[in-house]
Amino acid sequence: MAWQQYSPYSWTPLTGNDGDLGLNPPRYEDNAYHGYSGVDPGWQIDDAYSRRSTVSSAPLWQPDNYSTYQSSLIEPEIRESVDYGQKRRWHRLSGWKVGVIVCAATAVTVCLLNIALTVWAVINHQVIDGLSYLYTGDCQEVAKMSLWIHLGINAMSTLLLSASNYTMQVISSPTRKEVNKAHAKLRWLDIGIPSTRNLRAISWARITMWAILALSSIPLHLMYNTAVFSTLSANSYNYFVVNEDFLVPSATYDTSNDSTTLSVFNTMHELVVQGNLTNYTSTKCMDTYGVNFVSTARNVLLVTRDTKTSNSTVLGSNIWESRAQIPYWWICGDAWDNYPYLYKTAVCTPSIAKAAASDWTVSKHHISYCMVEQVEEKCRLSFSFVIMLVVIGVNASKACIMILTVWKLNEPTLVTIGDAVSSFLRDPDPTTEGICLSTKLDIQKKRWKLQTASPWTPKKQFWFRAASVKRWLTCNLLCIGVIGLGGYLLFQGMLSINIYDIKSLWDLGFGTVNTNSVVGVAPTGLIPTTLFANLPQGILSFLYLTYNGLFSCMLGAHEWSRFARFRKSLRVTAPEGSQRSTYYLQLPYTYALPLLLMSGCLHWLMSQSLFLALVTVYDESGERDESNSISTVGYSCIAIFCALILGSLAVLGGIANGFRKYDDGIPLVGSCSAAISAACHRPSKDSMAYLKPVKWGAVEGMDGSSGIGHCCFSSFEVERPANHCLYAGAKGKAD
């Protein structure tokens, strides 16, 4: 009669794979996992039950204490999860699926916010030529709203970039079947990092999803920042030096001027007689007109108390020059020039002018006070309907792909290193047998064909070695190249305005429009100008992805190296047994969040470094002056300087991390699937190792005749490999 063996823990039939779960308790684990303590010694049922832990002083199994022993061992759900083909656990929301759901929720939320803003703008504000004016009025209010809106836009675009990168890494992660196919051809795939190498191994459907996420980021970062933009207003003005006789109705003045100036004379005289001009002190007058674009005032009378030297009450006049290097030069007096950079003379600033306000001289007359024509500001906060439609389109496409990823991607993928180790421990890969000390470099050089024993030579590797030379060069050369180009453009910008000290650059304004700080080769039209102004945003997004991938390589190898020192549960996307769930892929939050914050700050600094420069100029009569209005791309030297400083610190931080060293107790495999597989040929009796805390090292079972040992991940007791001893791990010799 055939006998059926049953598990002593649940009285269920034992299969071949379950043998060591019931009959061969692990030889290393302590009470926290198996609860051997507290069981009185007693009689033995079978030698198989008498295996004792090599760590704890575990007594033998006893029927008198069966309930205690049963409750202290592995829980029933571990046995239920043994079937590799079951996918119902995969449908549970855990691991990367939760992460992608969060990414999809982020994309949907941002999309809904964009749609809500668009609908509100269309309903409440008329759309003319694709533009809607959200606010017209106070320039400081426009600047404040623009600042907060662009901070929000940069935060949302950074979140979308991060969500896309997360989902792209999940999509490009290979399944075990795809890894097996690659290994059969002596090719390896990347595990745990963003990878384009894997695209040749995954299905066309996933390649299409990956490509949509990647390509949709281009228009998003080229346009999003200028979906809402501000337009400044500036008033052309005349300033007249007059004596106090001009302020009375009977005043006389020279009529030999041209008709335009004469009409302004007449208007100003009428306004002052009617009491419609405002009296400003000299310092307040300097503050009002000591800017490139005057928005709160128009024409001004500079009143002198000097003794009358002619029959006319008007002693001098001039007009604002919008294209002058310093259009407000006159507030400093007659000795100053409006083209100081051209003639290499001193530059007039409001602070210099106010310091000499008590001795203010214009047209050789001492100015006592001003009579100013005040006007309402006409700065605008504009909304581009066309640009926002493009943004909503690419945003919606990202959200759809993320939702599709959660819904359709049900076959288990090796997203993290823990996923790969778990898979290879459960089902070892025969193509990597006998090369248990293989590194990524060995696999790249096709040494896994040889399958010969290797001596163990411990060596602490720099973090540099975790990523390929190509990845390091791509990331750092691109970053250094962009920083170098930015430095050159900063120097050219400073050369153009002839300012070389930080304080003066700061005084020009952070991200403010200046007539001298405009790009001379910018295209015309809103869309081409927008694309040109946001080109650095697209470049920065690409650099963030390369930088993120670099840190993923280094930190993945760091997680791997710790298995040589500590026995740990595997961090996987669909946990079973003692495995740990994970929402992040390879970058821990302590690294991911600072990188995300740095990316957001750099995107905002870029938006302040190169931007749309739109200024609507109104003439002396208040009519729009198209000839003097500005529509181009402006730049801010101080913002570029700050962006270069932060970017340089980021590059130096990455390089500095490369000089850290990994533990020397395990081969450096990086993200190489074949090298990971080679380290996972566990002892045949340790078939449930993937469910338990594991450690990498030399296992018992060395071939006594050849002296060749074996190293692998195991839930059994392992030792540090002996220096210069041979290890290969041929099948069966490690049992």
XYZ file of C-alpha atoms in Angstrom:
735
model
C 0.000 0.000 0.000
C 1.349 3.463 -0.929
C 1.844 5.870 1.920
C 1.023 9.580 1.588
C 3.169 12.008 3.593
C 1.393 14.925 5.220
C 2.697 18.199 6.546
C 2.872 18.105 10.376
C 1.793 21.765 10.393
C -1.489 21.685 8.476
C -2.187 17.997 7.670
C -2.108 18.700 3.948
C -0.386 16.387 1.453
C 3.255 17.236 0.788
C 4.497 17.671 -2.757
C 8.071 17.229 -3.858
C 8.723 20.954 -3.664
C 7.281 21.144 -0.177
C 9.572 18.551 1.311
C 11.946 20.856 3.082
C 9.130 23.016 4.374
C 7.872 20.179 6.551
C 10.680 17.716 6.878
C 13.811 19.828 6.667
C 13.549 22.863 8.925
C 16.156 25.503 7.986
C 19.499 25.059 9.657
C 20.230 28.679 10.413
C 17.185 30.581 11.509
C 16.443 31.659 15.026
C 13.334 31.724 17.196
C 11.933 34.782 15.431
C 11.160 32.682 12.390
C 10.698 29.122 13.639
C 10.011 29.349 17.331
C 11.996 26.310 18.429
C 12.536 27.604 21.974
C 10.256 26.485 24.737
C 9.621 22.963 23.343
C 10.577 20.189 25.704
C 12.800 17.473 24.332
C 11.120 14.205 23.567
C 11.009 11.257 21.248
C 11.805 11.490 17.524
C 9.443 10.471 14.774
C 11.979 10.507 11.954
C 15.544 11.543 11.324
C 14.176 14.139 8.961
C 12.426 15.784 11.884
C 15.536 15.762 14.010
C 17.490 18.318 11.994
C 18.507 21.010 14.420
C 19.432 24.624 13.848
C 23.148 25.283 13.707
C 22.526 28.634 15.355
C 19.964 27.989 18.083
C 19.926 25.090 20.505
C 16.667 23.823 19.032
C 15.248 20.708 20.686
C 13.532 18.051 18.685
C 9.920 18.045 17.589
C 7.465 16.594 20.124
C 3.860 15.519 19.695
C 3.063 16.764 23.235
C 3.806 20.297 22.114
C 2.441 20.002 18.632
C 0.205 23.102 18.818
C 3.101 25.272 20.000
C 5.328 24.007 17.236
C 2.618 24.380 14.618
C 1.902 28.030 15.469
C 5.557 28.994 15.560
C 6.459 27.781 12.078
C 5.772 29.105 8.611
C 2.239 30.330 8.113
C -0.137 28.519 5.700
C -0.184 31.381 3.145
C 3.404 30.572 2.240
C 2.346 27.159 1.018
C -0.545 28.681 -0.915
C 1.830 30.955 -2.807
C 4.154 28.177 -3.906
C 2.490 27.758 -7.313
C 4.500 29.977 -9.618
C 1.757 30.001 -12.225
C -0.842 31.563 -9.978
C -1.488 35.143 -11.007
C -4.228 36.051 -8.597
C -1.678 37.317 -6.075
C -0.245 39.505 -8.786
C -3.597 41.196 -9.212
C -3.497 42.299 -5.611
C -2.525 45.915 -5.237
C 1.004 45.771 -3.931
C 4.502 46.788 -4.890
C 4.989 48.683 -8.128
C 1.270 48.493 -8.918
C 0.578 50.793 -5.983
C 3.398 53.031 -7.222
C 1.983 53.188 -10.751
C -1.506 53.822 -9.370
C -0.082 56.794 -7.452
C 1.629 57.941 -10.665
C -1.626 57.595 -12.607
C -3.552 59.455 -9.893
C -0.940 62.233 -10.053
C -1.228 62.471 -13.834
C -5.031 62.460 -13.713
C -5.061 65.136 -10.981
C -2.705 67.389 -12.937
C -4.778 66.830 -16.080
C -7.997 67.736 -14.280
C -6.385 70.891 -12.884
C -5.288 71.880 -16.383
C -8.763 71.195 -17.776
C -10.377 73.174 -14.949
C -8.079 76.148 -15.608
C -8.839 75.995 -19.332
C -12.604 75.812 -18.827
C -12.502 78.667 -16.289
C -10.434 80.816 -18.637
C -12.738 80.209 -21.601
C -15.940 80.801 -19.614
C -14.827 83.901 -17.712
C -12.489 85.535 -20.216
C -12.840 86.097 -23.916
C -10.436 84.136 -26.115
C -8.893 86.282 -28.858
C -6.426 84.732 -31.309
C -5.926 81.785 -28.976
C -5.178 84.000 -25.958
C -7.224 84.770 -22.891
C -6.290 87.580 -20.497
C -6.781 86.319 -16.961
C -5.906 89.618 -15.288
C -5.110 93.157 -16.374
C -3.882 95.804 -13.967
C -1.280 96.171 -11.244
C 2.126 94.930 -12.431
C 3.246 93.795 -8.989
C 0.094 91.718 -8.682
C 0.762 90.170 -12.103
C 4.351 89.383 -11.107
C 3.179 87.771 -7.855
C 0.534 85.642 -9.583
C 2.982 84.656 -12.325
C 5.545 83.575 -9.719
C 3.156 81.295 -7.863
C 1.603 79.889 -11.032
C 5.013 79.020 -12.452
C 6.105 77.462 -9.169
C 2.985 75.297 -9.386
C 3.584 74.480 -13.049
C 7.170 73.454 -12.370
C 6.073 71.326 -9.417
C 3.442 69.567 -11.540
C 5.772 69.068 -14.507
C 8.405 67.612 -12.161
C 5.839 65.207 -10.699
C 4.766 64.169 -14.202
C 8.389 63.615 -15.200
C 9.013 61.475 -12.130
C 5.783 59.522 -12.647
C 6.687 58.888 -16.287
C 10.176 57.713 -15.337
C 8.740 55.343 -12.717
C 6.216 53.835 -15.128
C 8.746 53.587 -17.967
C 11.060 51.608 -15.692
C 8.229 49.234 -14.775
C 7.244 48.768 -18.421
C 10.817 48.094 -19.537
C 11.449 45.585 -16.747
C 11.697 42.068 -18.224
C 9.648 39.030 -17.308
C 11.399 35.814 -16.293
C 10.496 34.303 -19.661
C 12.194 37.205 -21.461
C 15.269 36.859 -19.248
C 15.464 33.136 -20.006
C 15.328 33.827 -23.740
C 18.093 36.393 -23.464
C 20.291 34.116 -21.353
C 19.844 31.268 -23.805
C 21.447 33.544 -26.400
C 24.182 34.573 -23.943
C 22.676 38.025 -23.618
C 21.818 39.796 -20.382
C 19.164 42.329 -19.431
C 19.022 45.143 -16.898
C 17.265 44.643 -13.575
C 16.187 47.452 -11.262
C 17.189 50.476 -13.363
C 15.716 52.562 -16.216
C 16.951 50.766 -19.320
C 16.802 51.015 -23.094
C 18.738 47.725 -23.393
C 15.612 45.815 -22.370
C 13.518 47.272 -25.193
C 14.862 44.693 -27.644
C 13.621 41.899 -25.385
C 10.127 43.042 -24.381
C 6.902 42.912 -26.407
C 5.972 45.506 -29.000
C 2.939 46.537 -26.968
C 5.153 47.484 -24.018
C 7.656 49.188 -26.324
C 4.802 51.319 -27.699
C 3.647 52.252 -24.198
C 7.220 53.113 -23.212
C 7.689 55.257 -26.325
C 4.442 57.185 -25.750
C 5.509 58.067 -22.207
C 8.953 59.130 -23.423
C 7.817 61.177 -26.434
C 4.937 62.862 -24.596
C 7.456 64.405 -22.198
C 8.995 66.479 -25.004
C 6.049 68.822 -25.791
C 5.115 68.883 -22.109
C 8.414 70.397 -21.012
C 8.774 72.576 -24.101
C 5.397 74.267 -23.651
C 3.996 73.877 -20.154
C 5.911 76.804 -18.639
C 4.479 79.289 -21.132
C 0.874 78.138 -21.042
C 0.448 81.076 -18.648
C 2.691 84.092 -19.136
C 2.816 87.753 -18.185
C 2.929 90.784 -20.449
C 4.378 93.986 -19.018
C 3.117 97.444 -19.838
C 5.349 100.449 -20.404
C 4.499 104.073 -21.030
C 6.502 106.249 -23.323
C 6.926 109.682 -21.750
C 8.333 113.160 -22.124
C 10.021 114.956 -19.289
C 10.012 118.740 -19.232
C 12.138 121.056 -17.132
C 9.861 123.958 -16.186
C 9.840 126.770 -13.681
C 6.937 127.394 -11.364
C 5.444 129.981 -13.738
C 4.409 127.099 -16.008
C 2.003 125.929 -13.310
C -0.316 128.951 -13.614
C -2.998 129.452 -16.288
C -1.251 132.455 -17.855
C 1.990 130.592 -18.519
C 3.784 131.096 -21.842
C 6.111 128.632 -23.514
C 8.002 128.231 -26.761
C 5.858 126.959 -29.641
C 8.735 126.281 -32.027
C 8.751 122.599 -31.118
C 7.219 119.958 -33.376
C 3.470 119.485 -33.291
C 3.626 116.263 -31.244
C 5.658 117.802 -28.440
C 3.523 120.947 -28.568
C 0.343 118.931 -28.082
C 1.934 117.222 -25.065
C 2.931 120.701 -23.716
C -0.645 121.828 -24.006
C -1.991 118.667 -22.383
C 0.420 118.885 -19.481
C -0.360 122.554 -18.927
C -4.080 121.836 -18.851
C -3.592 118.959 -16.422
C -1.448 120.973 -14.011
C -3.844 123.914 -14.076
C -6.774 121.564 -13.408
C -4.864 119.968 -10.535
C -4.695 116.534 -12.198
C -0.933 116.074 -11.768
C 0.563 114.624 -8.590
C 3.397 116.270 -6.699
C 6.358 113.906 -6.131
C 9.483 114.588 -4.128
C 12.764 114.235 -5.970
C 13.518 110.810 -4.477
C 10.032 109.466 -5.181
C 10.273 110.768 -8.724
C 13.584 108.943 -9.157
C 12.039 105.726 -7.845
C 9.105 106.018 -10.229
C 11.123 106.727 -13.377
C 14.315 104.854 -12.472
C 13.145 101.644 -14.166
C 13.365 100.311 -17.684
C 9.602 100.251 -18.123
C 7.483 102.882 -16.390
C 3.985 101.508 -15.862
C 2.398 103.773 -13.213
C 3.125 107.185 -14.764
C 3.552 108.913 -18.089
C 4.744 112.473 -18.754
C 6.441 114.458 -15.988
C 7.254 118.069 -15.203
C 10.614 118.608 -13.478
C 10.021 121.838 -11.577
C 12.919 124.165 -10.784
C 12.937 127.232 -8.538
C 15.844 128.774 -10.420
C 15.532 132.427 -11.390
C 13.912 132.750 -14.798
C 16.540 133.047 -17.520
C 14.205 133.317 -20.525
C 10.749 134.438 -21.524
C 9.600 130.794 -21.773
C 8.528 128.790 -18.792
C 9.804 125.546 -20.400
C 13.562 125.291 -19.911
C 14.262 121.866 -21.430
C 12.667 118.615 -22.561
C 13.472 115.131 -23.743
C 11.709 111.854 -24.585
C 12.081 108.325 -23.226
C 14.139 106.075 -25.471
C 12.937 102.478 -25.171
C 16.037 101.032 -26.876
C 18.592 102.959 -24.825
C 20.858 100.926 -22.605
C 19.815 103.052 -19.620
C 16.582 104.829 -20.596
C 16.343 106.559 -17.214
C 19.851 108.036 -17.287
C 18.478 111.559 -16.797
C 17.510 110.911 -13.159
C 21.244 111.000 -12.329
C 21.741 114.405 -13.967
C 23.394 115.985 -16.986
C 26.776 114.312 -16.472
C 25.468 110.812 -17.189
C 24.979 108.954 -20.481
C 22.190 106.760 -21.833
C 24.658 104.380 -23.565
C 27.213 103.768 -20.798
C 28.105 100.222 -21.922
C 28.864 101.448 -25.421
C 31.047 104.336 -24.275
C 32.441 102.535 -21.195
C 31.185 105.202 -18.818
C 29.609 104.977 -15.369
C 26.146 103.415 -15.167
C 23.311 105.364 -13.633
C 21.263 103.552 -10.988
C 18.390 104.781 -8.791
C 20.535 104.378 -5.676
C 23.224 106.662 -7.145
C 20.591 109.192 -8.188
C 18.882 109.293 -4.786
C 22.189 109.737 -3.016
C 22.548 113.069 -4.862
C 18.859 114.052 -4.834
C 19.529 117.305 -2.980
C 21.716 118.447 -5.876
C 19.660 117.065 -8.781
C 20.455 118.963 -11.982
C 18.710 118.403 -15.312
C 19.310 120.667 -18.356
C 21.577 122.762 -16.105
C 18.726 123.533 -13.730
C 18.355 122.415 -10.144
C 15.199 120.307 -9.756
C 13.124 120.846 -6.625
C 10.201 118.466 -7.189
C 8.133 116.767 -9.917
C 4.567 116.965 -11.181
C 3.641 113.505 -12.472
C 0.872 112.302 -14.809
C -0.310 109.136 -13.117
C -1.970 106.369 -15.146
C -3.429 102.956 -14.428
C -1.138 99.985 -14.989
C -1.998 97.627 -17.843
C 0.149 94.579 -17.134
C -1.495 91.324 -18.176
C -1.501 87.716 -17.121
C -2.181 85.823 -20.333
C -3.329 82.281 -20.965
C -2.583 80.423 -24.218
C -5.508 78.215 -25.143
C -3.568 76.419 -27.908
C -0.546 75.621 -25.731
C -2.735 74.350 -22.897
C -4.642 72.062 -25.276
C -1.330 70.490 -26.306
C -0.335 70.123 -22.636
C -3.689 68.530 -21.739
C -3.332 66.122 -24.681
C 0.103 64.815 -23.687
C -0.897 64.822 -20.017
C -3.953 62.686 -20.778
C -1.863 60.290 -22.863
C 0.491 59.779 -19.911
C -2.414 59.113 -17.560
C -3.952 56.589 -19.979
C -0.685 54.685 -20.395
C -0.203 54.542 -16.618
C -3.733 53.213 -16.103
C -3.182 50.709 -18.919
C 0.035 49.566 -17.245
C -1.798 48.702 -14.025
C -4.668 47.072 -15.885
C -2.861 45.052 -18.545
C 0.615 44.342 -17.192
C -0.270 41.284 -15.117
C 2.593 38.950 -15.931
C 5.160 39.193 -13.113
C 8.122 41.339 -14.108
C 11.539 41.597 -12.482
C 11.293 45.234 -11.468
C 13.629 45.186 -8.469
C 16.751 43.212 -7.648
C 14.677 41.432 -5.000
C 12.264 40.275 -7.707
C 15.144 38.797 -9.696
C 16.747 37.072 -6.697
C 13.384 35.636 -5.643
C 12.709 34.305 -9.140
C 16.154 32.748 -9.567
C 16.056 31.190 -6.080
C 12.672 29.682 -6.819
C 13.674 28.417 -10.241
C 17.458 28.499 -10.802
C 18.661 29.323 -14.307
C 20.782 26.481 -15.770
C 22.618 28.823 -18.157
C 24.489 30.446 -15.255
C 25.480 27.351 -13.294
C 29.074 27.036 -12.197
C 29.932 30.761 -12.253
C 28.787 31.834 -8.798
C 31.513 34.520 -8.446
C 30.684 36.206 -11.758
C 30.586 39.974 -11.885
C 28.932 42.196 -14.428
C 32.302 42.661 -16.109
C 32.705 38.875 -16.470
C 29.303 38.629 -18.130
C 30.040 41.542 -20.463
C 33.240 39.782 -21.570
C 31.285 36.553 -22.247
C 33.245 34.657 -19.591
C 30.093 32.787 -18.571
C 30.668 30.479 -21.529
C 33.697 28.976 -19.767
C 31.959 27.955 -16.501
C 35.234 27.375 -14.668
C 35.955 27.709 -10.972
C 37.264 31.092 -9.851
C 39.331 32.029 -6.803
C 37.715 34.369 -4.317
C 39.655 37.624 -4.028
C 37.818 40.181 -1.893
C 38.045 43.745 -3.122
C 36.098 46.828 -2.123
C 34.756 48.407 -5.278
C 33.984 52.084 -5.785
C 30.394 53.036 -6.446
C 31.627 54.166 -9.853
C 31.824 50.532 -10.906
C 28.089 49.912 -10.472
C 27.227 51.865 -13.623
C 28.800 51.380 -17.029
C 31.423 53.746 -18.379
C 28.968 54.675 -21.120
C 26.324 55.677 -18.572
C 28.827 57.733 -16.551
C 30.136 59.494 -19.637
C 26.653 60.133 -21.031
C 25.387 61.626 -17.783
C 28.413 63.632 -16.689
C 29.633 64.830 -20.084
C 26.131 66.035 -20.948
C 25.777 67.775 -17.576
C 29.228 69.355 -17.780
C 28.616 70.338 -21.403
C 25.323 72.036 -20.532
C 26.929 73.795 -17.552
C 29.825 74.920 -19.767
C 27.418 76.244 -22.397
C 25.431 77.999 -19.682
C 28.624 79.573 -18.344
C 29.547 80.816 -21.811
C 26.084 82.309 -22.351
C 26.238 83.926 -18.909
C 29.575 85.512 -19.794
C 28.156 86.782 -23.104
C 25.135 88.196 -21.300
C 27.301 89.966 -18.738
C 29.509 91.236 -21.533
C 26.453 92.622 -23.307
C 25.357 94.673 -20.299
C 28.901 95.266 -19.014
C 28.082 94.129 -15.479
C 30.330 91.604 -13.773
C 29.522 91.726 -10.063
C 26.784 89.705 -8.369
C 25.184 92.650 -6.569
C 24.644 94.618 -9.773
C 23.268 91.522 -11.512
C 20.864 91.048 -8.625
C 19.790 94.679 -8.900
C 18.779 94.066 -12.518
C 16.166 91.640 -11.251
C 15.660 87.892 -10.921
C 13.888 86.725 -14.058
C 12.760 90.252 -14.975
C 12.546 91.696 -18.473
C 15.280 94.134 -19.400
C 15.695 95.883 -22.742
C 19.375 94.966 -22.781
C 18.925 91.337 -21.696
C 17.111 89.977 -24.718
C 18.161 87.318 -27.201
C 18.944 88.861 -30.552
C 18.333 85.676 -32.585
C 14.961 84.649 -31.133
C 12.224 83.583 -33.592
C 8.967 85.485 -34.039
C 5.477 84.286 -33.177
C 4.193 82.944 -29.864
C 4.627 79.202 -30.506
C 8.171 79.391 -32.015
C 9.249 81.807 -29.283
C 7.766 79.501 -26.645
C 9.646 76.490 -27.987
C 12.879 78.475 -28.105
C 12.469 79.821 -24.554
C 11.677 76.373 -23.123
C 14.376 74.429 -24.962
C 16.516 74.288 -21.754
C 13.540 72.732 -19.953
C 13.548 69.754 -22.321
C 17.312 69.353 -22.007
C 17.050 69.511 -18.219
C 14.354 66.805 -18.194
C 16.606 64.478 -20.181
C 19.514 65.173 -17.835
C 17.319 64.362 -14.833
C 16.467 60.967 -16.335
C 20.140 60.140 -16.940
C 21.065 61.329 -13.439
C 18.227 59.297 -11.918
C 19.411 56.207 -13.808
C 22.969 56.712 -12.574
C 21.893 56.819 -8.933
C 19.611 53.824 -9.493
C 22.645 51.804 -10.596
C 24.738 52.843 -7.605
C 22.023 52.340 -5.003
C 20.906 49.025 -6.489
C 24.443 47.741 -6.108
C 24.488 49.103 -2.543
C 21.351 47.142 -1.676
C 22.923 44.040 -3.234
C 26.199 44.408 -1.312
C 24.437 44.457 2.055
C 23.331 40.843 1.573
C 26.951 39.851 2.253
C 26.750 41.307 5.770
C 23.130 40.944 6.815
C 20.463 38.306 6.472
C 17.488 40.144 5.021
C 14.088 39.492 3.509
C 13.877 40.187 -0.196
C 12.310 43.484 -1.248
C 9.879 42.500 -3.995
C 6.849 43.892 -5.787
C 4.474 41.010 -4.923
C 5.513 39.802 -1.442
C 5.061 36.260 -0.178
C 6.151 34.743 3.109
C 8.781 36.896 4.782
C 9.348 39.015 1.698
C 8.958 42.770 1.971
C 6.757 44.897 -0.260
C 8.121 47.995 -1.927
C 6.624 51.069 -3.524
C 9.871 52.590 -4.706
C 11.853 50.774 -7.393
C 15.556 51.229 -6.750
C 15.936 54.757 -5.379
C 15.075 54.975 -1.656
C 13.030 58.001 -0.671
C 16.072 59.502 1.070
C 17.583 59.882 -2.404
C 14.497 60.090 -4.627
C 12.886 63.058 -2.845
C 16.027 65.275 -2.788
C 16.604 64.478 -6.486
C 12.990 65.391 -7.221
C 13.294 68.635 -5.249
C 16.545 69.484 -7.025
C 14.906 68.847 -10.407
C 11.963 71.093 -9.529
C 14.267 73.905 -8.369
C 16.368 73.663 -11.531
C 13.253 73.729 -13.731
C 12.040 76.861 -11.944
C 15.462 78.524 -12.204
C 15.495 77.723 -15.917
C 12.079 79.327 -16.311
C 13.542 82.479 -14.742
C 16.773 82.286 -16.765
C 15.244 82.174 -20.244
C 11.688 83.376 -20.708
C 9.204 85.158 -22.921
C 9.886 88.900 -22.867
C 6.630 90.600 -23.767
C 6.238 94.333 -23.229
C 3.361 96.408 -24.593
C 4.399 100.049 -24.981
C 1.881 102.939 -24.966
C 2.830 106.293 -26.445
C 2.600 109.722 -24.823
C -1.095 109.890 -25.680
C -1.894 106.474 -24.237
C -2.191 104.701 -27.597
C -0.505 101.349 -28.218
C 2.917 101.757 -29.830
C 3.685 98.614 -31.843
C 7.053 99.880 -33.074
C 8.487 100.081 -29.554
C 6.696 97.052 -28.084
C 8.820 93.992 -27.345
C 8.019 90.355 -28.156
C 11.108 88.179 -27.875
C 13.047 85.922 -25.497
C 14.711 87.520 -22.498
C 17.293 86.228 -20.074
C 18.299 86.923 -16.505
C 22.014 86.659 -15.711
C 21.517 86.243 -11.976
C 19.020 83.385 -12.510
C 21.439 81.685 -14.923
C 24.187 82.054 -12.313
C 22.044 80.416 -9.616
C 21.058 77.582 -11.976
C 24.719 76.941 -12.800
C 25.635 76.811 -9.107
C 22.875 74.300 -8.298
C 23.631 72.225 -11.398
C 27.336 72.115 -10.552
C 26.559 70.981 -6.997
C 24.359 68.198 -8.410
C 27.139 66.946 -10.702
C 29.723 67.109 -7.912
C 27.330 65.246 -5.612
C 27.003 62.419 -8.116
C 30.763 62.192 -8.603
C 31.381 62.339 -4.843
C 29.013 59.404 -4.322
C 31.051 57.469 -6.870
C 34.026 57.533 -4.499
C 32.158 55.609 -1.821
C 32.971 51.913 -1.535
C 30.815 48.801 -1.379
C 31.331 45.904 1.014
C 33.873 43.405 -0.295
C 31.929 40.287 0.676
C 29.993 39.769 -2.565
C 30.716 40.138 -6.312
C 29.609 43.412 -7.880
C 26.840 42.498 -10.324
C 25.311 45.918 -10.965
C 22.032 45.483 -12.844
C 23.201 42.460 -14.883
C 20.537 39.734 -14.894
C 23.043 36.946 -15.683
C 25.371 37.882 -12.819
C 22.388 38.056 -10.443
C 21.244 34.644 -11.645
C 24.720 33.160 -11.125
C 24.559 34.106 -7.434
C 21.203 32.386 -6.880
C 21.954 28.661 -7.348
C 20.927 27.726 -3.827
C 21.248 24.234 -2.289
C 18.570 21.887 -3.584
C 17.239 21.322 -0.060
C 16.720 25.080 0.345
C 13.892 25.251 -2.172
C 11.867 27.696 -0.074
C 14.731 30.162 0.367
C 12.994 32.823 -1.711
C 10.291 33.108 0.963
C 12.717 33.611 3.834
C 15.414 36.047 4.899
C 18.550 35.191 2.928
C 22.219 35.971 2.939
C 24.972 35.501 0.349
C 28.072 33.486 1.148
C 29.728 30.100 0.966
C 27.397 27.194 1.749
C 28.201 23.733 3.077
C 28.801 20.926 0.625
C 32.276 21.619 -0.798
C 33.501 18.949 -3.138
C 36.129 17.263 -1.028
C 37.997 15.728 -3.972
C 38.451 18.928 -5.950
C 38.321 21.476 -3.174
C 35.825 23.587 -5.100
C 33.150 25.318 -3.072
C 29.977 27.169 -3.886
C 28.616 30.619 -2.996
C 25.003 31.652 -3.309
C 21.993 33.191 -1.598
C 20.542 30.839 0.963
C 18.269 30.752 3.963
C 20.718 28.231 5.470
C 23.785 29.246 7.377
C 26.470 30.716 5.090
C 30.039 31.758 5.674
C 32.222 34.416 4.189
C 34.150 32.939 1.232
C 37.722 31.982 2.055
C 40.380 34.065 0.354
C 41.890 32.507 -2.780
C 39.746 29.369 -2.519
C 38.032 28.136 -5.666
C 34.278 28.470 -6.050
C 32.147 27.376 -8.950
C 28.889 25.904 -7.726
C 28.358 22.978 -10.058
C 24.900 21.569 -9.609
C 24.572 19.172 -6.753
C 27.880 19.931 -5.073
C 26.463 22.467 -2.710
C 23.852 20.261 -1.106
